[in-house]
Amino acid sequence: MHPKHLSIKNFSYHLPEEKIAFHPLAERDSSKLLVYQNGNIQESIYRNIAEYIPAGSLLVFNNTKVVEARLLFHKPSGGVIEIFCLEPHEQYADITTAMLQPKNVLWKCLIGGASKWKRGQVLEKKIDLTNSILQCHFIERKTDCFVVELSWGSSLSFAEILHQAGAIPLPPYIKRDVEESDTERYQTVYAKQNGSVAAPTAGLHFTSEIFNRLKEKNIQTGFVTLHVGAGTFKPVNAAIMENHEMHAEYIDVTIEFIENLILNLNNTIVAVGTTSLRTIESLYWMGLKQSVANNQESTAGNPELCVSQWEPYENADKNISAVDALNALLNWMKKNKLKRLVGKTQILIAPGYKPRIANALITNFHQPQSTLLLLVSALIGEGWKSVYEFALENNYRFLSYGDGNLLFFNR
């Protein structure tokens, strides 16, 4: 069955609020780890995760960095307008370029209290460390967001401005105020590229000690970038998936990573987090398009660096090997003298999807009736029910600050 026809009600379970982790544990790697392989469940903690991963494997991490995307502006009347920065305007080539802009920037946002913001009124916020003023101008309203111009009149980058003036955007199900510790703990230890409004939470459990253990066992690590958008928390309100639109997210991958991925296709490839999985699987479909383009002179060498929601299912008849797809992408990058591949993915991984690159996934426990639960079901089938039942019965902590699982599946 095409995943368009899936009913989201079939991917539900009861999640009591007391099972949700509202704070992280004191030590990142002390979180519980459920290991699922061949229908069997084992229990451990993240500190011991290397014991369950074969030597020679490649672990793929998402090194995106959460930005302080929540900006609170106080009107002269005392009212508060919240600007939630989602992603840059289309005029910028990518998020990195937009984050480095000095003086002013155009950004797509959600606005809390938008009806109370009179058009033409300029919002202002003092930036204490630089003794300057951040201004916000309303530009236009779109279907699902607003466009605003933020200006600060200095050579500081927008990333630096957010760091000084904004706040970390915790997920909506963590029902508490942001605390000082969240600045560190809602960030992976290897976060590098500014751009996410949500953390790649599977990576929150990893420490330098774990990386040392992986290295001792000859387990390789590789890094990609997928900037997580607020759409990751977008509920599926449609009865069937055909009526749910996936959010698009920026991905940024180096040529060295793709070369290493090709070398490891015969080894176990473990995606650390659903975002890493979405990234490497999207590379396959981008490569497939390049391979097809190579056989069509009119479009040769000009693949679209994007993956739409249903593309994997509509192009299943064009199936090629992972090595051929990635080599087509690699050769195109070399031909065009590109060191980085920057694109967008809207890929929906749901039952009916066959993984092309990954063999295993490290992830947290996800919300009922979510696209992330669909993803887990696509990888381990009905086994997701036994995994979640076990976790609920054995006091696992759920969602972003909770415990996690290592899921092996057959490609």
Short mmCIF file of C-alpha atoms in Angstrom, two decimals:
data_model
loop_
_atom_site.label_atom_id
_atom_site.label_comp_id
_atom_site.label_asym_id
_atom_site.label_seq_id
_atom_site.Cartn_x
_atom_site.Cartn_y
_atom_site.Cartn_z
CA MET A 1 0.00 0.00 0.00
CA HIS A 2 1.23 3.47 -0.89
CA PRO A 3 1.93 5.42 2.35
CA LYS A 4 -0.44 8.12 1.10
CA HIS A 5 -3.25 5.84 2.21
CA LEU A 6 -1.93 5.12 5.70
CA SER A 7 -4.19 6.07 8.59
CA ILE A 8 -2.26 7.86 11.32
CA LYS A 9 -4.56 6.31 13.93
CA ASN A 10 -2.78 3.00 13.36
CA PHE A 11 0.41 4.54 14.74
CA SER A 12 -0.77 5.52 18.18
CA TYR A 13 -0.19 4.48 21.78
CA HIS A 14 -1.07 5.93 25.16
CA LEU A 15 1.68 8.19 26.50
CA PRO A 16 1.01 9.30 30.09
CA GLU A 17 2.47 12.72 30.89
CA GLU A 18 4.55 11.25 33.72
CA LYS A 19 6.50 9.25 31.12
CA ILE A 20 7.70 12.43 29.40
CA ALA A 21 11.16 13.64 30.43
CA PHE A 22 10.92 17.33 31.33
CA HIS A 23 14.60 17.53 32.32
CA PRO A 24 17.71 15.65 31.15
CA LEU A 25 19.53 13.28 33.50
CA ALA A 26 22.58 14.63 35.31
CA GLU A 27 24.91 12.63 33.03
CA ARG A 28 24.23 12.46 29.30
CA ASP A 29 25.39 8.86 28.81
CA SER A 30 23.52 7.42 31.81
CA SER A 31 20.22 7.40 29.90
CA LYS A 32 18.70 3.97 29.34
CA LEU A 33 19.24 2.24 26.00
CA LEU A 34 16.88 -0.33 24.52
CA VAL A 35 18.51 -2.51 21.84
CA TYR A 36 16.19 -4.16 19.29
CA GLN A 37 17.58 -6.78 16.91
CA ASN A 38 15.88 -9.71 15.15
CA GLY A 39 12.79 -9.21 17.26
CA ASN A 40 14.73 -9.45 20.54
CA ILE A 41 15.05 -6.70 23.15
CA GLN A 42 18.07 -6.05 25.38
CA GLU A 43 18.57 -3.31 27.96
CA SER A 44 21.64 -1.21 28.67
CA ILE A 45 22.72 2.43 29.00
CA TYR A 46 24.22 4.74 26.40
CA ARG A 47 27.65 4.57 28.01
CA ASN A 48 27.86 0.95 26.77
CA ILE A 49 26.46 1.50 23.28
CA ALA A 50 29.73 0.54 21.55
CA GLU A 51 29.25 -3.04 22.80
CA TYR A 52 26.19 -3.45 20.56
CA ILE A 53 27.63 -1.99 17.36
CA PRO A 54 29.80 -4.18 15.10
CA ALA A 55 33.46 -3.23 14.69
CA GLY A 56 34.05 -1.42 11.41
CA SER A 57 30.62 0.21 11.42
CA LEU A 58 30.04 3.82 10.41
CA LEU A 59 27.96 6.02 12.72
CA VAL A 60 26.47 9.09 11.04
CA PHE A 61 25.83 12.14 13.25
CA ASN A 62 24.01 15.39 12.55
CA ASN A 63 26.25 18.26 13.68
CA THR A 64 23.63 20.98 13.42
CA LYS A 65 23.56 23.51 16.25
CA VAL A 66 20.39 24.80 17.88
CA VAL A 67 20.11 28.57 17.66
CA GLU A 68 18.38 30.80 20.20
CA ALA A 69 15.42 31.19 17.86
CA ARG A 70 12.89 32.71 20.32
CA LEU A 71 12.95 36.50 20.43
CA LEU A 72 10.68 38.35 22.86
CA PHE A 73 9.85 41.98 22.10
CA HIS A 74 8.04 44.21 24.61
CA LYS A 75 5.71 46.83 23.19
CA PRO A 76 5.54 50.28 24.85
CA SER A 77 2.08 49.28 26.10
CA GLY A 78 3.61 46.33 27.97
CA GLY A 79 2.41 43.59 25.64
CA VAL A 80 4.80 40.89 24.46
CA ILE A 81 5.29 39.77 20.86
CA GLU A 82 7.21 36.52 20.36
CA ILE A 83 9.15 36.07 17.13
CA PHE A 84 10.05 32.42 16.51
CA CYS A 85 12.69 32.34 13.76
CA LEU A 86 12.01 29.34 11.51
CA GLU A 87 14.27 29.64 8.47
CA PRO A 88 15.84 32.27 6.22
CA HIS A 89 14.08 33.95 3.32
CA GLU A 90 14.54 32.36 -0.10
CA GLN A 91 16.94 35.09 -1.19
CA TYR A 92 19.77 33.40 0.73
CA ALA A 93 21.54 30.41 -0.77
CA ASP A 94 21.48 28.42 2.48
CA ILE A 95 21.16 28.77 6.25
CA THR A 96 24.89 29.25 6.80
CA THR A 97 24.95 32.23 4.44
CA ALA A 98 21.92 33.76 6.15
CA MET A 99 23.33 33.21 9.64
CA LEU A 100 26.49 35.10 8.69
CA GLN A 101 24.62 38.21 7.48
CA PRO A 102 25.64 41.47 9.22
CA LYS A 103 23.36 44.45 10.00
CA ASN A 104 20.04 42.98 8.80
CA VAL A 105 18.35 39.84 7.57
CA LEU A 106 15.01 38.62 6.20
CA TRP A 107 13.56 35.64 8.09
CA LYS A 108 10.48 33.43 8.03
CA CYS A 109 8.89 33.32 11.47
CA LEU A 110 5.96 32.35 13.59
CA ILE A 111 4.60 35.27 15.59
CA GLY A 112 2.97 34.96 18.98
CA GLY A 113 0.55 37.82 19.48
CA ALA A 114 0.57 38.79 15.79
CA SER A 115 -2.92 40.32 16.02
CA LYS A 116 -1.61 42.79 18.61
CA TRP A 117 1.22 43.99 16.38
CA LYS A 118 0.04 47.01 14.42
CA ARG A 119 1.36 47.08 10.88
CA GLY A 120 4.03 49.75 10.56
CA GLN A 121 4.98 49.51 14.22
CA VAL A 122 8.67 48.69 14.67
CA LEU A 123 9.45 46.35 17.54
CA GLU A 124 12.66 47.00 19.46
CA LYS A 125 14.79 44.99 21.86
CA LYS A 126 17.94 46.16 23.63
CA ILE A 127 20.97 43.89 23.31
CA ASP A 128 22.74 44.36 26.62
CA LEU A 129 26.21 43.06 25.76
CA THR A 130 26.63 45.34 22.75
CA ASN A 131 24.43 48.20 23.99
CA SER A 132 22.68 48.20 20.62
CA ILE A 133 19.05 47.86 19.51
CA LEU A 134 17.53 44.96 17.59
CA GLN A 135 14.60 46.09 15.46
CA CYS A 136 11.90 43.96 13.88
CA HIS A 137 9.89 45.13 10.85
CA PHE A 138 6.82 43.31 9.51
CA ILE A 139 7.25 42.51 5.79
CA GLU A 140 4.50 40.12 4.71
CA ARG A 141 2.21 37.30 5.74
CA LYS A 142 2.46 33.93 3.99
CA THR A 143 0.22 30.86 4.21
CA ASP A 144 2.10 29.20 7.06
CA CYS A 145 4.42 31.90 8.38
CA PHE A 146 5.35 35.58 8.41
CA VAL A 147 8.35 37.31 6.85
CA VAL A 148 10.08 39.92 9.01
CA GLU A 149 13.21 42.01 8.66
CA LEU A 150 15.51 42.03 11.66
CA SER A 151 18.12 44.79 11.80
CA TRP A 152 20.80 45.70 14.33
CA GLY A 153 23.12 48.07 12.53
CA SER A 154 26.43 46.41 13.40
CA SER A 155 28.90 44.01 11.85
CA LEU A 156 27.85 41.19 14.21
CA SER A 157 26.43 38.18 12.38
CA PHE A 158 22.80 37.18 12.79
CA ALA A 159 23.97 34.03 14.60
CA GLU A 160 25.77 36.23 17.15
CA ILE A 161 22.69 38.43 17.54
CA LEU A 162 20.46 35.43 18.24
CA HIS A 163 22.98 34.13 20.75
CA GLN A 164 22.85 37.41 22.66
CA ALA A 165 19.19 38.35 22.28
CA GLY A 166 17.30 35.07 21.88
CA ALA A 167 16.37 32.01 23.90
CA ILE A 168 16.63 28.27 23.23
CA PRO A 169 13.30 26.97 21.83
CA LEU A 170 12.41 23.89 23.87
CA PRO A 171 9.83 21.54 22.29
CA PRO A 172 6.19 22.43 23.07
CA TYR A 173 5.67 19.22 25.09
CA ILE A 174 8.34 20.26 27.63
CA LYS A 175 5.94 22.35 29.65
CA ARG A 176 8.28 24.56 31.65
CA ASP A 177 10.33 27.71 31.24
CA VAL A 178 13.77 27.52 29.67
CA GLU A 179 16.51 27.17 32.29
CA GLU A 180 20.15 28.16 32.08
CA SER A 181 21.21 24.50 31.89
CA ASP A 182 19.17 24.02 28.70
CA THR A 183 21.65 26.17 26.80
CA GLU A 184 24.17 23.35 27.19
CA ARG A 185 22.01 20.26 27.54
CA TYR A 186 19.65 20.92 24.61
CA GLN A 187 22.73 20.80 22.38
CA THR A 188 24.93 17.89 21.32
CA VAL A 189 28.58 17.95 22.38
CA TYR A 190 29.56 17.95 18.69
CA ALA A 191 27.15 20.70 17.53
CA LYS A 192 28.90 22.90 14.98
CA GLN A 193 26.70 24.38 12.25
CA ASN A 194 24.21 27.05 13.37
CA GLY A 195 20.67 26.67 12.02
CA SER A 196 18.31 24.34 13.92
CA VAL A 197 15.31 25.31 16.00
CA ALA A 198 15.24 21.83 17.56
CA ALA A 199 18.03 19.50 18.66
CA PRO A 200 18.83 16.20 16.92
CA THR A 201 17.91 14.56 20.20
CA ALA A 202 19.39 11.09 19.67
CA GLY A 203 22.79 12.76 19.82
CA LEU A 204 22.17 14.40 23.19
CA HIS A 205 23.27 11.16 24.91
CA PHE A 206 26.76 11.07 23.37
CA THR A 207 29.87 12.11 25.29
CA SER A 208 33.61 12.23 24.62
CA GLU A 209 33.90 8.97 26.58
CA ILE A 210 31.51 7.24 24.19
CA PHE A 211 33.41 8.58 21.18
CA ASN A 212 36.63 7.19 22.67
CA ARG A 213 35.03 3.76 23.10
CA LEU A 214 33.78 3.81 19.53
CA LYS A 215 37.27 4.64 18.29
CA GLU A 216 38.82 1.84 20.38
CA LYS A 217 36.48 -0.63 18.67
CA ASN A 218 37.34 0.72 15.20
CA ILE A 219 33.86 2.17 14.75
CA GLN A 220 34.02 5.16 12.42
CA THR A 221 32.11 8.41 12.83
CA GLY A 222 30.91 10.75 10.08
CA PHE A 223 29.06 14.06 10.22
CA VAL A 224 26.31 15.55 8.08
CA THR A 225 24.19 18.64 8.64
CA LEU A 226 20.40 18.76 8.57
CA HIS A 227 18.95 21.89 10.10
CA VAL A 228 15.89 20.78 12.06
CA GLY A 229 12.82 22.94 11.52
CA ALA A 230 9.85 23.52 13.80
CA GLY A 231 7.88 21.24 11.49
CA THR A 232 9.46 18.28 13.26
CA PHE A 233 6.85 18.90 15.99
CA LYS A 234 4.02 19.48 13.52
CA PRO A 235 1.20 17.11 14.48
CA VAL A 236 -0.41 14.91 11.85
CA ASN A 237 -3.95 16.26 11.87
CA ALA A 238 -5.02 14.56 8.66
CA ALA A 239 -6.82 11.21 8.84
CA ILE A 240 -4.63 9.79 6.08
CA MET A 241 -1.07 10.76 5.21
CA GLU A 242 -1.97 11.99 1.72
CA ASN A 243 -3.34 15.15 3.36
CA HIS A 244 -0.29 15.82 5.53
CA GLU A 245 2.48 18.02 4.13
CA MET A 246 5.98 17.30 5.38
CA HIS A 247 8.23 20.21 6.25
CA ALA A 248 11.31 20.77 4.11
CA GLU A 249 14.71 21.01 5.78
CA TYR A 250 18.16 22.11 4.65
CA ILE A 251 20.90 19.52 4.35
CA ASP A 252 24.61 20.21 3.94
CA VAL A 253 27.05 17.37 3.21
CA THR A 254 30.73 17.43 2.32
CA ILE A 255 32.24 15.56 -0.59
CA GLU A 256 34.56 13.73 1.85
CA PHE A 257 31.55 12.36 3.71
CA ILE A 258 29.99 10.99 0.51
CA GLU A 259 33.30 9.36 -0.45
CA ASN A 260 33.51 7.71 2.99
CA LEU A 261 29.88 6.62 2.79
CA ILE A 262 30.59 4.82 -0.48
CA LEU A 263 33.58 3.04 1.07
CA ASN A 264 31.37 1.79 3.94
CA LEU A 265 28.31 0.57 2.04
CA ASN A 266 29.25 -3.03 2.81
CA ASN A 267 29.60 -2.28 6.52
CA THR A 268 26.90 -1.52 9.08
CA ILE A 269 25.81 2.09 8.69
CA VAL A 270 24.09 3.46 11.79
CA ALA A 271 22.17 6.73 11.60
CA VAL A 272 22.31 8.61 14.89
CA GLY A 273 18.87 10.21 14.88
CA THR A 274 16.04 10.45 12.40
CA THR A 275 17.60 13.59 10.89
CA SER A 276 20.82 11.75 10.02
CA LEU A 277 18.73 8.96 8.50
CA ARG A 278 16.68 11.41 6.44
CA THR A 279 19.89 13.03 5.22
CA ILE A 280 21.72 9.94 4.01
CA GLU A 281 18.59 8.42 2.48
CA SER A 282 17.95 11.72 0.67
CA LEU A 283 21.46 11.52 -0.81
CA TYR A 284 20.42 8.27 -2.50
CA TRP A 285 17.43 9.90 -4.20
CA MET A 286 19.46 12.94 -5.25
CA GLY A 287 22.01 10.55 -6.74
CA LEU A 288 19.30 8.59 -8.53
CA LYS A 289 18.08 11.81 -10.16
CA GLN A 290 21.62 12.59 -11.27
CA SER A 291 21.99 9.09 -12.69
CA VAL A 292 18.77 9.52 -14.67
CA ALA A 293 19.88 12.99 -15.82
CA ASN A 294 23.13 11.52 -17.13
CA ASN A 295 21.07 9.42 -19.53
CA GLN A 296 19.02 12.38 -20.76
CA GLU A 297 21.14 14.89 -22.66
CA SER A 298 18.67 17.73 -22.25
CA THR A 299 18.98 17.74 -18.45
CA ALA A 300 22.37 16.10 -17.95
CA GLY A 301 24.36 17.60 -15.12
CA ASN A 302 21.47 19.59 -13.66
CA PRO A 303 19.79 17.53 -10.95
CA GLU A 304 17.42 19.11 -8.48
CA LEU A 305 19.13 19.14 -5.10
CA CYS A 306 15.89 18.43 -3.29
CA VAL A 307 13.75 15.43 -2.41
CA SER A 308 9.99 15.80 -2.28
CA GLN A 309 7.67 14.02 0.12
CA TRP A 310 6.49 11.21 -2.14
CA GLU A 311 9.46 11.02 -4.50
CA PRO A 312 10.87 7.71 -3.16
CA TYR A 313 7.56 5.96 -3.76
CA GLU A 314 6.90 7.47 -7.17
CA ASN A 315 10.41 6.60 -8.41
CA ALA A 316 10.61 3.09 -6.98
CA ASP A 317 10.68 1.67 -10.53
CA LYS A 318 13.92 3.60 -11.18
CA ASN A 319 15.70 1.69 -8.43
CA ILE A 320 19.51 1.57 -8.74
CA SER A 321 22.18 0.43 -6.29
CA ALA A 322 23.32 2.72 -3.51
CA VAL A 323 26.88 2.73 -4.83
CA ASP A 324 25.71 3.79 -8.31
CA ALA A 325 23.49 6.55 -6.91
CA LEU A 326 26.18 7.96 -4.61
CA ASN A 327 28.85 7.74 -7.32
CA ALA A 328 26.60 9.65 -9.72
CA LEU A 329 26.23 12.37 -7.10
CA LEU A 330 29.94 12.35 -6.31
CA ASN A 331 30.96 12.59 -9.97
CA TRP A 332 28.56 15.50 -10.51
CA MET A 333 30.09 17.34 -7.54
CA LYS A 334 33.61 16.77 -8.85
CA LYS A 335 32.61 17.90 -12.34
CA ASN A 336 31.21 21.11 -10.90
CA LYS A 337 34.13 21.52 -8.46
CA LEU A 338 31.86 21.42 -5.41
CA LYS A 339 33.21 20.60 -1.96
CA ARG A 340 29.77 20.70 -0.32
CA LEU A 341 26.32 19.61 -1.39
CA VAL A 342 23.60 21.94 -0.11
CA GLY A 343 19.95 21.10 -0.76
CA LYS A 344 16.56 20.50 0.79
CA THR A 345 14.67 17.36 1.71
CA GLN A 346 11.00 16.82 2.38
CA ILE A 347 11.31 13.04 2.43
CA LEU A 348 8.66 11.11 4.35
CA ILE A 349 9.93 7.73 5.52
CA ALA A 350 6.88 5.61 6.27
CA PRO A 351 5.82 1.95 6.00
CA GLY A 352 6.44 0.95 2.40
CA TYR A 353 9.84 2.64 2.35
CA LYS A 354 12.91 0.47 1.82
CA PRO A 355 16.13 1.94 3.32
CA ARG A 356 18.85 2.33 0.69
CA ILE A 357 21.80 3.35 2.88
CA ALA A 358 21.26 2.76 6.60
CA ASN A 359 21.21 -0.57 8.48
CA ALA A 360 20.37 0.72 11.95
CA LEU A 361 19.01 3.74 13.77
CA ILE A 362 19.72 5.28 17.17
CA THR A 363 16.77 7.39 18.25
CA ASN A 364 14.61 8.54 21.15
CA PHE A 365 11.02 7.49 21.85
CA HIS A 366 8.63 9.58 19.79
CA GLN A 367 5.15 11.00 20.15
CA PRO A 368 2.06 8.99 19.20
CA GLN A 369 0.66 9.68 15.72
CA SER A 370 3.83 11.43 14.56
CA THR A 371 5.82 11.18 11.33
CA LEU A 372 8.79 10.05 13.44
CA LEU A 373 6.81 7.04 14.65
CA LEU A 374 5.93 6.30 11.02
CA LEU A 375 9.66 6.32 10.29
CA VAL A 376 10.39 3.80 13.06
CA SER A 377 7.58 1.57 11.81
CA ALA A 378 9.01 1.71 8.28
CA LEU A 379 12.30 0.33 9.58
CA ILE A 380 11.24 -2.40 12.02
CA GLY A 381 7.62 -3.02 11.03
CA GLU A 382 5.11 -4.01 13.67
CA GLY A 383 8.06 -4.51 16.02
CA TRP A 384 7.68 -0.85 17.00
CA LYS A 385 4.68 -1.82 19.14
CA SER A 386 6.64 -4.30 21.25
CA VAL A 387 9.51 -1.81 21.62
CA TYR A 388 7.21 0.94 22.87
CA GLU A 389 5.17 -1.40 25.10
CA PHE A 390 8.40 -2.63 26.71
CA ALA A 391 9.63 0.92 27.24
CA LEU A 392 6.37 2.02 28.83
CA GLU A 393 6.26 -1.01 31.13
CA ASN A 394 9.90 -0.61 32.20
CA ASN A 395 9.97 3.07 33.13
CA TYR A 396 11.79 4.47 30.12
CA ARG A 397 11.69 8.25 29.78
CA PHE A 398 10.12 9.54 26.56
CA LEU A 399 10.70 12.33 23.99
CA SER A 400 13.56 14.82 23.60
CA TYR A 401 15.20 14.62 27.04
CA GLY A 402 14.31 10.97 27.49
CA ASP A 403 15.94 7.59 26.95
CA GLY A 404 16.54 5.98 23.59
CA ASN A 405 16.86 2.87 21.47
CA LEU A 406 19.18 1.23 18.98
CA LEU A 407 17.15 -0.42 16.23
CA PHE A 408 18.67 -2.85 13.73
CA PHE A 409 16.75 -3.57 10.54
CA ASN A 410 17.26 -5.48 7.31
CA ARG A 411 17.66 -3.45 4.14
#
